[in-house]
PDB file of C-alpha atoms in Angstrom:
ATOM      1  CA  LEU A   1       4.677 -18.645  -0.652  1.00  0.00           C
ATOM      2  CA  VAL A   2       1.693 -16.343  -0.889  1.00  0.00           C
ATOM      3  CA  ILE A   3       3.670 -13.879  -2.962  1.00  0.00           C
ATOM      4  CA  HIS A   4       4.558 -16.460  -5.569  1.00  0.00           C
ATOM      5  CA  PHE A   5       1.340 -18.435  -5.897  1.00  0.00           C
ATOM      6  CA  VAL A   6      -1.552 -16.097  -5.212  1.00  0.00           C
ATOM      7  CA  GLN A   7      -2.381 -13.160  -7.431  1.00  0.00           C
ATOM      8  CA  PRO A   8      -2.293  -9.745  -5.681  1.00  0.00           C
ATOM      9  CA  GLU A   9      -5.968  -9.154  -6.389  1.00  0.00           C
ATOM     10  CA  PHE A  10      -6.833 -11.965  -4.000  1.00  0.00           C
ATOM     11  CA  TRP A  11      -4.651 -10.777  -1.096  1.00  0.00           C
ATOM     12  CA  ASN A  12      -6.536  -9.820   2.034  1.00  0.00           C
ATOM     13  CA  THR A  13      -5.904  -6.074   2.302  1.00  0.00           C
ATOM     14  CA  PRO A  14      -7.622  -4.026   5.003  1.00  0.00           C
ATOM     15  CA  PHE A  15      -8.995  -1.632   2.342  1.00  0.00           C
ATOM     16  CA  GLU A  16     -10.319  -1.629  -1.211  1.00  0.00           C
ATOM     17  CA  VAL A  17      -7.381  -1.172  -3.612  1.00  0.00           C
ATOM     18  CA  LYS A  18      -7.954   1.502  -6.294  1.00  0.00           C
ATOM     19  CA  GLU A  19      -7.043   0.305  -9.740  1.00  0.00           C
ATOM     20  CA  GLU A  20      -4.855   3.368 -10.518  1.00  0.00           C
ATOM     21  CA  ASN A  21      -2.790   2.791  -7.342  1.00  0.00           C
ATOM     22  CA  ALA A  22      -2.655  -0.973  -7.461  1.00  0.00           C
ATOM     23  CA  ALA A  23       1.006  -1.294  -8.466  1.00  0.00           C
ATOM     24  CA  VAL A  24       2.274   0.905  -5.629  1.00  0.00           C
ATOM     25  CA  VAL A  25      -0.041  -0.718  -3.029  1.00  0.00           C
ATOM     26  CA  TYR A  26       0.922  -4.219  -4.051  1.00  0.00           C
ATOM     27  CA  ARG A  27       4.604  -3.206  -3.982  1.00  0.00           C
ATOM     28  CA  ASP A  28       4.115  -2.057  -0.380  1.00  0.00           C
ATOM     29  CA  MET A  29       2.317  -5.279   0.587  1.00  0.00           C
ATOM     30  CA  THR A  30       5.023  -7.381  -1.094  1.00  0.00           C
ATOM     31  CA  THR A  31       7.693  -5.457   0.809  1.00  0.00           C
ATOM     32  CA  MET A  32       5.818  -6.100   4.025  1.00  0.00           C
ATOM     33  CA  MET A  33       5.691  -9.843   3.356  1.00  0.00           C
ATOM     34  CA  HIS A  34       9.438  -9.899   2.568  1.00  0.00           C
ATOM     35  CA  LEU A  35      10.242  -7.964   5.751  1.00  0.00           C
ATOM     36  CA  VAL A  36       8.147 -10.399   7.821  1.00  0.00           C
ATOM     37  CA  GLN A  37       9.920 -13.378   6.238  1.00  0.00           C
ATOM     38  CA  VAL A  38      13.315 -11.860   7.073  1.00  0.00           C
ATOM     39  CA  GLU A  39      12.271 -11.134  10.623  1.00  0.00           C
ATOM     40  CA  ILE A  40      11.060 -14.718  11.078  1.00  0.00           C
ATOM     41  CA  ALA A  41      14.317 -16.056   9.581  1.00  0.00           C
ATOM     42  CA  VAL A  42      16.477 -13.960  11.844  1.00  0.00           C
ATOM     43  CA  PHE A  43      14.499 -14.987  14.939  1.00  0.00           C
ATOM     44  CA  MET A  44      14.643 -18.674  13.988  1.00  0.00           C
ATOM     45  CA  LEU A  45      18.403 -18.444  13.429  1.00  0.00           C
ATOM     46  CA  TYR A  46      18.736 -16.860  16.856  1.00  0.00           C
ATOM     47  CA  THR A  47      16.712 -19.612  18.505  1.00  0.00           C
ATOM     48  CA  GLN A  48      18.725 -22.296  16.667  1.00  0.00           C
ATOM     49  CA  ILE A  49      21.956 -20.825  17.857  1.00  0.00           C
ATOM     50  CA  LYS A  50      20.687 -20.589  21.429  1.00  0.00           C
ATOM     51  CA  SER A  51      19.474 -24.214  21.193  1.00  0.00           C
ATOM     52  CA  PHE A  52      22.848 -25.392  19.848  1.00  0.00           C
ATOM     53  CA  LEU A  53      24.614 -23.580  22.684  1.00  0.00           C
ATOM     54  CA  GLN A  54      22.047 -25.069  25.145  1.00  0.00           C
ATOM     55  CA  ASP A  55      21.577 -21.585  26.596  1.00  0.00           C
ATOM     56  CA  GLY A  56      18.048 -20.373  27.086  1.00  0.00           C
ATOM     57  CA  THR A  57      18.830 -17.016  28.572  1.00  0.00           C
ATOM     58  CA  GLY A  58      17.347 -14.099  26.676  1.00  0.00           C
ATOM     59  CA  VAL A  59      14.936 -16.154  24.628  1.00  0.00           C
ATOM     60  CA  LEU A  60      11.868 -14.738  26.349  1.00  0.00           C
ATOM     61  CA  VAL A  61      13.062 -11.169  25.823  1.00  0.00           C
ATOM     62  CA  ALA A  62      13.966 -11.917  22.201  1.00  0.00           C
ATOM     63  CA  THR A  63      10.466 -13.412  21.629  1.00  0.00           C
ATOM     64  CA  VAL A  64       8.757 -10.321  23.021  1.00  0.00           C
ATOM     65  CA  LEU A  65      10.945  -8.022  20.923  1.00  0.00           C
ATOM     66  CA  TRP A  66      10.343 -10.200  17.832  1.00  0.00           C
ATOM     67  CA  MET A  67       6.613 -10.023  18.290  1.00  0.00           C
ATOM     68  CA  ALA A  68       6.768  -6.244  18.766  1.00  0.00           C
ATOM     69  CA  VAL A  69       8.851  -5.832  15.615  1.00  0.00           C
ATOM     70  CA  LEU A  70       6.444  -8.048  13.622  1.00  0.00           C
ATOM     71  CA  PHE A  71       3.463  -6.062  14.876  1.00  0.00           C
ATOM     72  CA  ALA A  72       5.177  -2.734  14.065  1.00  0.00           C
ATOM     73  CA  THR A  73       6.184  -3.876  10.602  1.00  0.00           C
ATOM     74  CA  ILE A  74       2.686  -5.089   9.726  1.00  0.00           C
ATOM     75  CA  ILE A  75       1.010  -1.940  11.019  1.00  0.00           C
ATOM     76  CA  ALA A  76       3.544   0.425   9.413  1.00  0.00           C
ATOM     77  CA  MET A  77       3.429  -1.208   6.010  1.00  0.00           C
ATOM     78  CA  ALA A  78      -0.365  -1.471   6.018  1.00  0.00           C
ATOM     79  CA  VAL A  79      -0.583   2.236   6.842  1.00  0.00           C
ATOM     80  CA  ARG A  80       1.935   3.028   4.134  1.00  0.00           C
ATOM     81  CA  ALA A  81      -0.050   1.019   1.589  1.00  0.00           C
ATOM     82  CA  TRP A  82      -3.292   2.687   2.676  1.00  0.00           C
ATOM     83  CA  ARG A  83      -1.715   6.174   2.265  1.00  0.00           C
ATOM     84  CA  HIS A  84      -0.449   5.266  -1.207  1.00  0.00           C
ATOM     85  CA  ASN A  85      -3.951   3.972  -2.015  1.00  0.00           C
ATOM     86  CA  ARG A  86      -5.505   7.361  -1.094  1.00  0.00           C
ATOM     87  CA  GLN A  87      -3.252   9.322  -3.475  1.00  0.00           C
ATOM     88  CA  MET A  88      -4.537  10.209  -6.896  1.00  0.00           C
TER      89      MET A  88
END
């Protein structure tokens, strides 16, 4: 929802966005948000299927992996946006 209702200038980025690089940086941040949404959707689908099958095996491992993937996605895309912001 943030992507659709809040202007990119008001997003909480970990660095000051340069005006000349704003389009590329905001594209990176938008991509990050979409990736996080997909990761959440896939994990929720997995947990719903496990719930429907009444089988809780593997949910703890899946949760740890999901959190690691979320963390890696956020860090990687923030670094990518920061690098694009440094370019002239």
